[in-house]
Coordinates of C-alpha atoms and ligand atoms in Angstrom, one line a residue:
X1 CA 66.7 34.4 150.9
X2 CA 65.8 33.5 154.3
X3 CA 62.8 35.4 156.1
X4 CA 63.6 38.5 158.0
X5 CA 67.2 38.1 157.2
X6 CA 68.1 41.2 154.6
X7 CA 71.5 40.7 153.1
X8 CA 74.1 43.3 153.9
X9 CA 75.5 43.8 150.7
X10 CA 78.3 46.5 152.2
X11 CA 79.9 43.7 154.1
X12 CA 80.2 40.9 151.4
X13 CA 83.4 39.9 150.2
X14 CA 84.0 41.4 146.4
X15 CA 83.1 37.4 144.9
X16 CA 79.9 37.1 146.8
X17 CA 78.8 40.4 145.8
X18 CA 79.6 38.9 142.2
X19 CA 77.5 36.0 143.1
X20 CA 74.8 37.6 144.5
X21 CA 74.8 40.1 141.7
X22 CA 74.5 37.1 139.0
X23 CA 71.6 35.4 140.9
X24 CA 69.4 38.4 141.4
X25 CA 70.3 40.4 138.2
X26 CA 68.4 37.7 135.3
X27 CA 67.8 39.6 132.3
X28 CA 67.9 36.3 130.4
X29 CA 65.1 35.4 132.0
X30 CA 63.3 38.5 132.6
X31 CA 63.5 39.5 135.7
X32 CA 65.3 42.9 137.1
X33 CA 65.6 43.1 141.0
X34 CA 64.3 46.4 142.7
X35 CA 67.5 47.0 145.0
X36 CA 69.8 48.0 142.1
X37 CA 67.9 51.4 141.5
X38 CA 68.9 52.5 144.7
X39 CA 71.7 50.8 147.1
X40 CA 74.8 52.9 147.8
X41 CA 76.8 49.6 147.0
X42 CA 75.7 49.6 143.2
X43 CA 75.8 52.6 143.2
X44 CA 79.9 52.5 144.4
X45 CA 80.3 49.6 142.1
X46 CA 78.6 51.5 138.9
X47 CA 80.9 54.4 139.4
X48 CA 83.7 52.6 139.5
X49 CA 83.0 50.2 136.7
X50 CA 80.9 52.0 134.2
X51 CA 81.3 55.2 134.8
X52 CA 85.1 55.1 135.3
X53 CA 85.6 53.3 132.3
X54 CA 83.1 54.0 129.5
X55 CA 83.3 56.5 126.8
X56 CA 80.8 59.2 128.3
X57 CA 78.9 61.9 125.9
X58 CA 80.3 65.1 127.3
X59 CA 79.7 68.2 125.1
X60 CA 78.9 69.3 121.6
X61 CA 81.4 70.3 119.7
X62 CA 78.6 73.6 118.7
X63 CA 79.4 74.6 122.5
X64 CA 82.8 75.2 122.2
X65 CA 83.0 77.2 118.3
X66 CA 86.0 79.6 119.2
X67 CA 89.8 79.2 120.6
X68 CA 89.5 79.8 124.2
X69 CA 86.1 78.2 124.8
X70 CA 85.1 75.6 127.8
X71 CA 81.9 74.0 129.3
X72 CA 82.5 72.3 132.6
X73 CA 81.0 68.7 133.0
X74 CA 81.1 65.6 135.3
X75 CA 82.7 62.5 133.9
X76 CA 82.9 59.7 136.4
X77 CA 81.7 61.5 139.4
X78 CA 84.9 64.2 138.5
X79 CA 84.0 67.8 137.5
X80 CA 86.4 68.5 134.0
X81 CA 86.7 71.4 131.9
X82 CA 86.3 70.8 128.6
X83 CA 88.4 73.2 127.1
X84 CA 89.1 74.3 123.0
X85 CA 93.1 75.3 123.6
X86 CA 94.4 78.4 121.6
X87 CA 95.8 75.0 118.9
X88 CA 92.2 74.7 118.3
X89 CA 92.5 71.5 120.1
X90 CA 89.8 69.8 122.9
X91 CA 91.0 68.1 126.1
X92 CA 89.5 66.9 128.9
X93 CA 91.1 68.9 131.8
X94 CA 90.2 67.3 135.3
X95 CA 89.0 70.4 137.4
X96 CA 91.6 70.7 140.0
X97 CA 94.4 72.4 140.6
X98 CA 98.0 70.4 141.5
X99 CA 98.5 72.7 144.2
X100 CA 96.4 71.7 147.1
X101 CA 93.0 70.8 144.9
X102 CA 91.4 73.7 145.3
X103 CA 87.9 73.2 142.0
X104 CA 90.3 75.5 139.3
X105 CA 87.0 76.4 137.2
X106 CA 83.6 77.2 138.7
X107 CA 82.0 78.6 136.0
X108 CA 79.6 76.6 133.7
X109 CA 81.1 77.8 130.8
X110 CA 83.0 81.2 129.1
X111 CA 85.9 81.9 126.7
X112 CA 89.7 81.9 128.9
X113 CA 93.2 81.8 127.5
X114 CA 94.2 80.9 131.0
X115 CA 92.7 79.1 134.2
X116 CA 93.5 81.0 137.3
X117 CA 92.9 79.0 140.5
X118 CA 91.2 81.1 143.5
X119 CA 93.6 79.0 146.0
X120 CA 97.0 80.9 146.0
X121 CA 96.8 82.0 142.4
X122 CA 98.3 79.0 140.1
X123 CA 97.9 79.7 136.3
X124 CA 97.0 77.1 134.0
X125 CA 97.1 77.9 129.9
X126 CA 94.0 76.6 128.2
X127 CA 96.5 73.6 126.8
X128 CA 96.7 72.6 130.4
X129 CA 100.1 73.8 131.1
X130 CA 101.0 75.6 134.7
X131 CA 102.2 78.6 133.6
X132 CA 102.0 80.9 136.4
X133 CA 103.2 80.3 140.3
X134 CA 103.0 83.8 142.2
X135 CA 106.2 84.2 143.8
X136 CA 107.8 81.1 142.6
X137 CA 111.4 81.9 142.9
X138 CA 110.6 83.7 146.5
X139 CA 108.8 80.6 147.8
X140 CA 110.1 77.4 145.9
X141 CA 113.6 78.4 144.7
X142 CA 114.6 76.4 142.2
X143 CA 113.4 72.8 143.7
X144 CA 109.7 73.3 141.5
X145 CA 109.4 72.4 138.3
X146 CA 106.4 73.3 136.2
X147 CA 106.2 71.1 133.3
X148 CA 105.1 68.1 136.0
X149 CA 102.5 69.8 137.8
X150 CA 100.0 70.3 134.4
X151 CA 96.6 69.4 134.8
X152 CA 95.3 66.1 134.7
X153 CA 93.6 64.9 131.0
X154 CA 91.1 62.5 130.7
X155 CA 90.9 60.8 127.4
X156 CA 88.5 62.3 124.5
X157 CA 87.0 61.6 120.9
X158 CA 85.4 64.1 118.7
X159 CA 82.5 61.9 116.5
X160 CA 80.4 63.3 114.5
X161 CA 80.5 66.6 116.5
X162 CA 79.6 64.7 120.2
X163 CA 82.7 65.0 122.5
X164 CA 82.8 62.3 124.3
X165 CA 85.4 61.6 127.1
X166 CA 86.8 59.2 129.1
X167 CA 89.3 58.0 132.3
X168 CA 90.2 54.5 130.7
X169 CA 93.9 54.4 129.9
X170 CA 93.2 52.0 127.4
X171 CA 89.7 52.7 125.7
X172 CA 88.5 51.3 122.4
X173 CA 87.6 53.9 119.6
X174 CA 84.6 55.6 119.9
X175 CA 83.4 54.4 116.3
X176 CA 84.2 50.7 117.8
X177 CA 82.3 51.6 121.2
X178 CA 79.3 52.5 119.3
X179 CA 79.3 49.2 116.9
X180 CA 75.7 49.2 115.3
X181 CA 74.4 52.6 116.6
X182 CA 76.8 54.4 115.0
X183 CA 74.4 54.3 112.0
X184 CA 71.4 55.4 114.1
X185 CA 73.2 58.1 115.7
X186 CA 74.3 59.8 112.7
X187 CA 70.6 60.1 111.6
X188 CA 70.5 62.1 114.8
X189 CA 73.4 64.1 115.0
X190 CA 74.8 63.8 111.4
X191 CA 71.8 64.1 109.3
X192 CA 72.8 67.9 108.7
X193 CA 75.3 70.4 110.1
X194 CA 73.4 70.6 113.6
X195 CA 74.1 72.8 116.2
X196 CA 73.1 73.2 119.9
X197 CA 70.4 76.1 120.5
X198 CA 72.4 76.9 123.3
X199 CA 73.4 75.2 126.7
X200 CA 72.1 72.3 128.2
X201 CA 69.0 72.5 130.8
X202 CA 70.0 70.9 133.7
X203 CA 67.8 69.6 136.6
X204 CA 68.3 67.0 139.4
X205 CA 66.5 64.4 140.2
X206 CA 65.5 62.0 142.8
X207 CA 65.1 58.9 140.9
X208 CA 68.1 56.0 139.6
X209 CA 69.8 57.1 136.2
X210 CA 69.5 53.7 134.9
X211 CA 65.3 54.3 135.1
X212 CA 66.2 57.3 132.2
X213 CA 68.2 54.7 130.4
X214 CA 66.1 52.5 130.5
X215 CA 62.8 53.8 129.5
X216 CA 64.7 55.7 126.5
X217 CA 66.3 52.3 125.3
X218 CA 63.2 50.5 125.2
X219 CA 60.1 51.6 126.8
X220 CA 57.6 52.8 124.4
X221 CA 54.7 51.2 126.0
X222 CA 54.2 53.6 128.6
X223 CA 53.5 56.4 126.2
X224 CA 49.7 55.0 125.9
X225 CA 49.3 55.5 129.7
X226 CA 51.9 58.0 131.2
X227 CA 51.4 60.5 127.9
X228 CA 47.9 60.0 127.4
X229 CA 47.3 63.4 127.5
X230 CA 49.5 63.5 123.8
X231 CA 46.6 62.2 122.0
X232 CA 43.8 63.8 123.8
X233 CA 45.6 67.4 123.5
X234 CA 45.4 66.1 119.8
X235 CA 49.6 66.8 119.4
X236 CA 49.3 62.8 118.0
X237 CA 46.2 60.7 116.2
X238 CA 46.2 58.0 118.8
X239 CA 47.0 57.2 122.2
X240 CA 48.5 54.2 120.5
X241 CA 50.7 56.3 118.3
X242 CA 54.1 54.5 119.0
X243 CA 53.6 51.5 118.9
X244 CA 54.2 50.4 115.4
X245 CA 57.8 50.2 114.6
X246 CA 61.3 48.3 115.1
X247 CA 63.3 47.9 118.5
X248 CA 66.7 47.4 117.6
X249 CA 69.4 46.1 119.9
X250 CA 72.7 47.8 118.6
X251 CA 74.8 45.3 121.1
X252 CA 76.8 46.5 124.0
X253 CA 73.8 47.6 126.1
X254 CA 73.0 50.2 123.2
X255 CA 69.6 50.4 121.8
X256 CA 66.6 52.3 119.7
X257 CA 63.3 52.4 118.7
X258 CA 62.8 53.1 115.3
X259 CA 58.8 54.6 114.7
X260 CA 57.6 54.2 111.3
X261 CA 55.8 54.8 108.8
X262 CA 55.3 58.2 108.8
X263 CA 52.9 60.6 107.1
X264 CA 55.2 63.4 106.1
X265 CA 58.9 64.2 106.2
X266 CA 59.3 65.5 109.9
X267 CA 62.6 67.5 109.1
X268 CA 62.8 70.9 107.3
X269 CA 61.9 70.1 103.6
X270 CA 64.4 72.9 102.4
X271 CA 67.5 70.9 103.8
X272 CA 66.6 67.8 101.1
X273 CA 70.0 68.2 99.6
X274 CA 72.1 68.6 102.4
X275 CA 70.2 65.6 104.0
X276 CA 70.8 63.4 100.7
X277 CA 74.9 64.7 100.7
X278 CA 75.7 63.3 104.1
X279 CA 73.6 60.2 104.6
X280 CA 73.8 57.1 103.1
X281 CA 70.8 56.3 100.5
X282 CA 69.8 53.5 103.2
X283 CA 69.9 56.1 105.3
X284 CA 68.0 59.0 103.6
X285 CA 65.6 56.0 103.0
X286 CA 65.2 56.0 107.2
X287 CA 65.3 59.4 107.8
X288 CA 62.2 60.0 105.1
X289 CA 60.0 57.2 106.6
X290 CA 60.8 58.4 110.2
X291 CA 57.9 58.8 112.6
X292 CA 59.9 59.5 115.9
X293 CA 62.9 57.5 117.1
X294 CA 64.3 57.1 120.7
X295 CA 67.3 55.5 122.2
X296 CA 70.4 55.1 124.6
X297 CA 73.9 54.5 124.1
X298 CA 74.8 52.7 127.0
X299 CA 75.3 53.7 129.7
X300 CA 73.9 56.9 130.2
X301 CA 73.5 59.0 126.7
X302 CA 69.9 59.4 125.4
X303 CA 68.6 60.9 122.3
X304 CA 64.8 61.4 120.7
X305 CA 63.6 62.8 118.2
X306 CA 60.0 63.8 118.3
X307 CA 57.3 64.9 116.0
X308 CA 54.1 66.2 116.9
X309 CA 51.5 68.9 115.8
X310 CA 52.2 72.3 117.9
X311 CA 50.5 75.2 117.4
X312 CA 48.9 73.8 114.6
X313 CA 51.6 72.3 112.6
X314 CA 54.0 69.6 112.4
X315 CA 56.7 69.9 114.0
X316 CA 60.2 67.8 114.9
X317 CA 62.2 68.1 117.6
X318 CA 65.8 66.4 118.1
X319 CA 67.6 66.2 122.1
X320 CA 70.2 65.0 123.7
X321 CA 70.3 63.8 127.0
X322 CA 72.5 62.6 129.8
X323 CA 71.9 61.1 133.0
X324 CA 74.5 61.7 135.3
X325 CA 74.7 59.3 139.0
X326 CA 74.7 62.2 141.6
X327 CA 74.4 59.3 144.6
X328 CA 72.4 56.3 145.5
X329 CA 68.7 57.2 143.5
X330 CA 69.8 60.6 142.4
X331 CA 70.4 61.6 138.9
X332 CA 71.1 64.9 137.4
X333 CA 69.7 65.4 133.7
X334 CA 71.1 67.7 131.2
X335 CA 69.5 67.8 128.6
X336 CA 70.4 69.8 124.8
X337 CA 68.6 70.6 122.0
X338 CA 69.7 70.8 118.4
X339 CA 68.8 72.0 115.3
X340 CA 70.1 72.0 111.9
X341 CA 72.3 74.8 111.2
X342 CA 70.6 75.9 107.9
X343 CA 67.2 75.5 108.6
X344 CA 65.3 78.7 109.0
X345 CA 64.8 81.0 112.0
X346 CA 61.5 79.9 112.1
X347 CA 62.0 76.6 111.9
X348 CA 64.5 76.4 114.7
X349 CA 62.3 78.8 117.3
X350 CA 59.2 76.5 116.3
X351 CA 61.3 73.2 116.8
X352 CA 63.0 74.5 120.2
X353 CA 59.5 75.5 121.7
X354 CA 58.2 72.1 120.9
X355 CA 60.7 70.7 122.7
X356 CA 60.6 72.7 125.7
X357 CA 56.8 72.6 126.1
X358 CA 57.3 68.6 126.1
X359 CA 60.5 67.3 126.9
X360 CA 61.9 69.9 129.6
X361 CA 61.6 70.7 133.2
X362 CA 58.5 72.3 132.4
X363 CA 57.8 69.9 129.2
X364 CA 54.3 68.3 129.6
X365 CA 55.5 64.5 129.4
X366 CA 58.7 65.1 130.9
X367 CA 57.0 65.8 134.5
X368 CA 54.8 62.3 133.6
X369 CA 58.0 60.7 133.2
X370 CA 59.9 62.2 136.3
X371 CA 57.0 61.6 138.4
X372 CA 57.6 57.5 137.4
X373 CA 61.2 57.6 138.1
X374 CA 60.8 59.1 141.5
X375 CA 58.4 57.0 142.9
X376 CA 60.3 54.0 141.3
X377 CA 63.2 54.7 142.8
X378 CA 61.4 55.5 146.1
X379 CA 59.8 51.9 146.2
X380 CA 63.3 50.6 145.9
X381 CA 64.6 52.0 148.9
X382 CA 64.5 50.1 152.4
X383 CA 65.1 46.3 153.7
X384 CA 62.3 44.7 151.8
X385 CA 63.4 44.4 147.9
X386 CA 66.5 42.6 149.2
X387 CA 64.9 40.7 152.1
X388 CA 62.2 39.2 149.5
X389 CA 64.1 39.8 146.3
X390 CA 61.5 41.5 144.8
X391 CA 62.2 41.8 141.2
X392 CA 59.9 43.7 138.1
X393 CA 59.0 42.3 134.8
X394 CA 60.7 42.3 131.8
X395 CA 59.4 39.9 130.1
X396 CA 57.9 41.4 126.9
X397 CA 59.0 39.5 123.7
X398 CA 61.1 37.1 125.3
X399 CA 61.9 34.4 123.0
X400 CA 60.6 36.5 120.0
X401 CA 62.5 36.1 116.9
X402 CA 64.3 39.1 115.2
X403 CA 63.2 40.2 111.7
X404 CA 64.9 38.4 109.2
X405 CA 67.1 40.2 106.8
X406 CA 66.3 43.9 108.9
X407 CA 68.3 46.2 106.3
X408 CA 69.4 48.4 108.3
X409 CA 72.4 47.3 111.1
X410 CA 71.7 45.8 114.7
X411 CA 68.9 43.1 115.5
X412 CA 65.4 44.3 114.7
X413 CA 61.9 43.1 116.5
X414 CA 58.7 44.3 114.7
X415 CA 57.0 46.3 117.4
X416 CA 58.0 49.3 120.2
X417 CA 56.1 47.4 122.8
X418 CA 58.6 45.4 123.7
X419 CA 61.3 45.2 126.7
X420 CA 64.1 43.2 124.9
X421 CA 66.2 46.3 124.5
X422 CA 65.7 46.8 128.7
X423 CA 67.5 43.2 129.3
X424 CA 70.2 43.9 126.7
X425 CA 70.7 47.4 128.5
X426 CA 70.6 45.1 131.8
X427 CA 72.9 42.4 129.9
X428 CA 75.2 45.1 129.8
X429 CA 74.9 46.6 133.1
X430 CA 75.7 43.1 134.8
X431 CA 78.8 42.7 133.1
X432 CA 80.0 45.8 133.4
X433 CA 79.9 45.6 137.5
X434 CA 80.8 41.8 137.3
X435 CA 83.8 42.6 135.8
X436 CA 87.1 42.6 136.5
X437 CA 88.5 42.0 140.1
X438 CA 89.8 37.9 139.6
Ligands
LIG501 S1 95.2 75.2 145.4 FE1 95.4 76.2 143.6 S2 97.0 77.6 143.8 FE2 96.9 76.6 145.7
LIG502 FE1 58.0 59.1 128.6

């Protein structure tokens, strides 16, 4: 880059953005520049190429028990309702009616056989159907027909209880999408019959989404500094605590850390058998030497489950988390908590508070984080990351070799500390909005 001269990214031609991209964005070798976590243009270009395309984590099915039930979401930068129809079905509804486009739904959530839109009154049956036009003979005659003015769907996939949805006309399955992590996730989400312990918090953000994504795929080294308060409020042994483990790189940008060993069993002893039903024995065998595991499915769905001593005990907590792109270096988090179904009352209250005094708005290392992401994202802003290509480190374990014959799936490295996860994640990303276009 030549001195003083900051590249205009908004005015290069679609190839040279390509090119510029490819030159600046080197997870191969280690190096992530600082202009992607904020630039309108990458943020225009991830919207359109990831966020338009990919399968996105949505709901849990626990959210919508009855006929008649809907959460409304974002997918792709598009508010939906997410809607069970009175055939017990889910669909994706985008959230505007074909009238004029007047937002049909503006509720977070609720039970409706019917959408009624607050423009001129269009009714929309919970399968999406227009079944109501106030005064339709009066105003249209005969010249409107119904049946083509439904709402618009957006693809979905029920697995394992996550609803995930998406706008590609032509998207792989959801088993496919998740290769390798599939296995991994179930230990999350599949383990037992889980359920939600009620709606998602949501809070937004000044900071990139990808910085959420990213420190959940790979970044357990900042725990010893950012969370150093962990150890000394004695809620782990060691400041130290998670580092010993495996990072696995599921492919596709997906990735975990897998702590281990562990003390105890971190999940409610009473569910053994329900535990041993549903899993694999290779994967009771993972659940039982579990010490806390952490991870994204690319792009933007995080999970963790978390053990630590509250209130005197030892306690496990399991989230979900998405980070949705709100605009150039704003996210907006929301954030669900399960538990499994049959575990006890107590159980579940103790697990939930654990959870919110820690990984909340309110939550003790959620604020540590948040404060990171925000000044992150701050430093990112301006002319000089792109005038001097200033780039960050991610250089950890580079050329490391993966542990031979891992038994469980994906590529494993011995150790937490490590960033190879974070240029796989970045691996991804580049492709993503490389692709396409010639
Ligand atoms: S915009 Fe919905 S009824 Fe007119
Ligand atoms: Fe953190």
């Amino acid at each position: 880059m030549h001195d003083a001269d900051a590249i205009n990214l908004a005015t290069l031609p679609p190839r040279q953005l390509k090119e510029f991209l490819t030159n600046t964005v080197r997870p191969d070798d280690g190096f992530i520049p600082a202009y992607i976590f904020s630039h309108p243009v990458i943020h225009q270009l991830e919207m359109e190429k990831i966020f338009m395309t990919q399968w996105l984590f949505l709901a849990h099915e626990s959210e919508l028990p009855k006929v008649g039930d809907f959460v409304t979401r974002d997918l792709g930068g598009h508010s939906v309702i997410i809607s069970r129809g009175q055939d017990n079905q889910v669909r994706i509804f985008l959230n505007m009616c074909r009238h004029r486009g007047m937002r049909l739904c503006r509720d977070d959530r609720g039970n409706e056989g019917a959408f009624h839109c607050p423009y001129h009154g269009f009714t929309y049956s919970n399968l999406g159907l227009l079944t109501g036009v106030p005064f339709q003979r009066d105003i249209y005659g005969d010249g409107f027909d119904k049946q083509n003015f439904g709402l618009i769907q957006a693809k979905v996939e029920i697995w394992a209880g996550l609803i995930f949805g998406t706008w590609s006309a032509n998207p792989p399955s959801v088993k496919e999408f998740l290769g390798p992590m599939a296995w991994y996730l179930d230990l999350v989400v599949n383990r037992a019959e889980m359920e939600v312990t009620g709606p998602p918090q949501r809070w937004v953000v000044n900071a990139s989404w990808k910085l959420g994504a990213d420190n959940f795929v790979h970044d357990s080294y900042h725990t010893m500094y950012t969370h150093a308060s962990i150890a000394k409020l004695g809620m782990v042994p060691a400041a130290d605590y998670s580092k010993q483990g495996y990072q696995i790189d599921c492919g596709q940008g997906h990735g975990l850390n897998f702590g281990t060993p562990t003390p105890d069993f971190i999940f409610p002893q009473n569910l053994m058998d329900e535990y041993r039903s549903r899993l694999t024995s290779e994967q009771f065998s993972a659940l039982s030497t579990m010490k806390n595991m952490i991870g994204t499915v690319f792009p933007n769905l995080s999970f963790l489950i978390s053990a630590t001593t509250f209130k005197g005990s030892r306690i496990s907590n399991t989230t979900l988390r998405t980070w949705i792109p709100k605009g150039p270096g704003q996210v907006e988090v929301l954030a669900w908590v399960l538990t499994e179904r049959n575990a006890t009352p107590e159980w579940k209250e103790a697990s939930l508070q654990s959870s919110m005094f820690t990984f909340s708005p309110s939550g003790i290392f959620e604020q540590d984080d948040m404060e990171n992401f925000i000044d992150i994202t701050a430093n990112s802003r301006g002319a000089l990351p792109l005038r001097d290509n200033i780039a960050f480190a991610y250089l950890a374990g580079l050329g490391r070799q993966p542990v031979e014959q891992f038994p469980w799936p994906g590529t494993a490295y011995d150790s937490k500390f490590l960033e190879h996860n974070a240029r796989s994640f970045y691996r991804a990303w580049l492709k993503a909005v490389t692709s396409g276009g010639e």
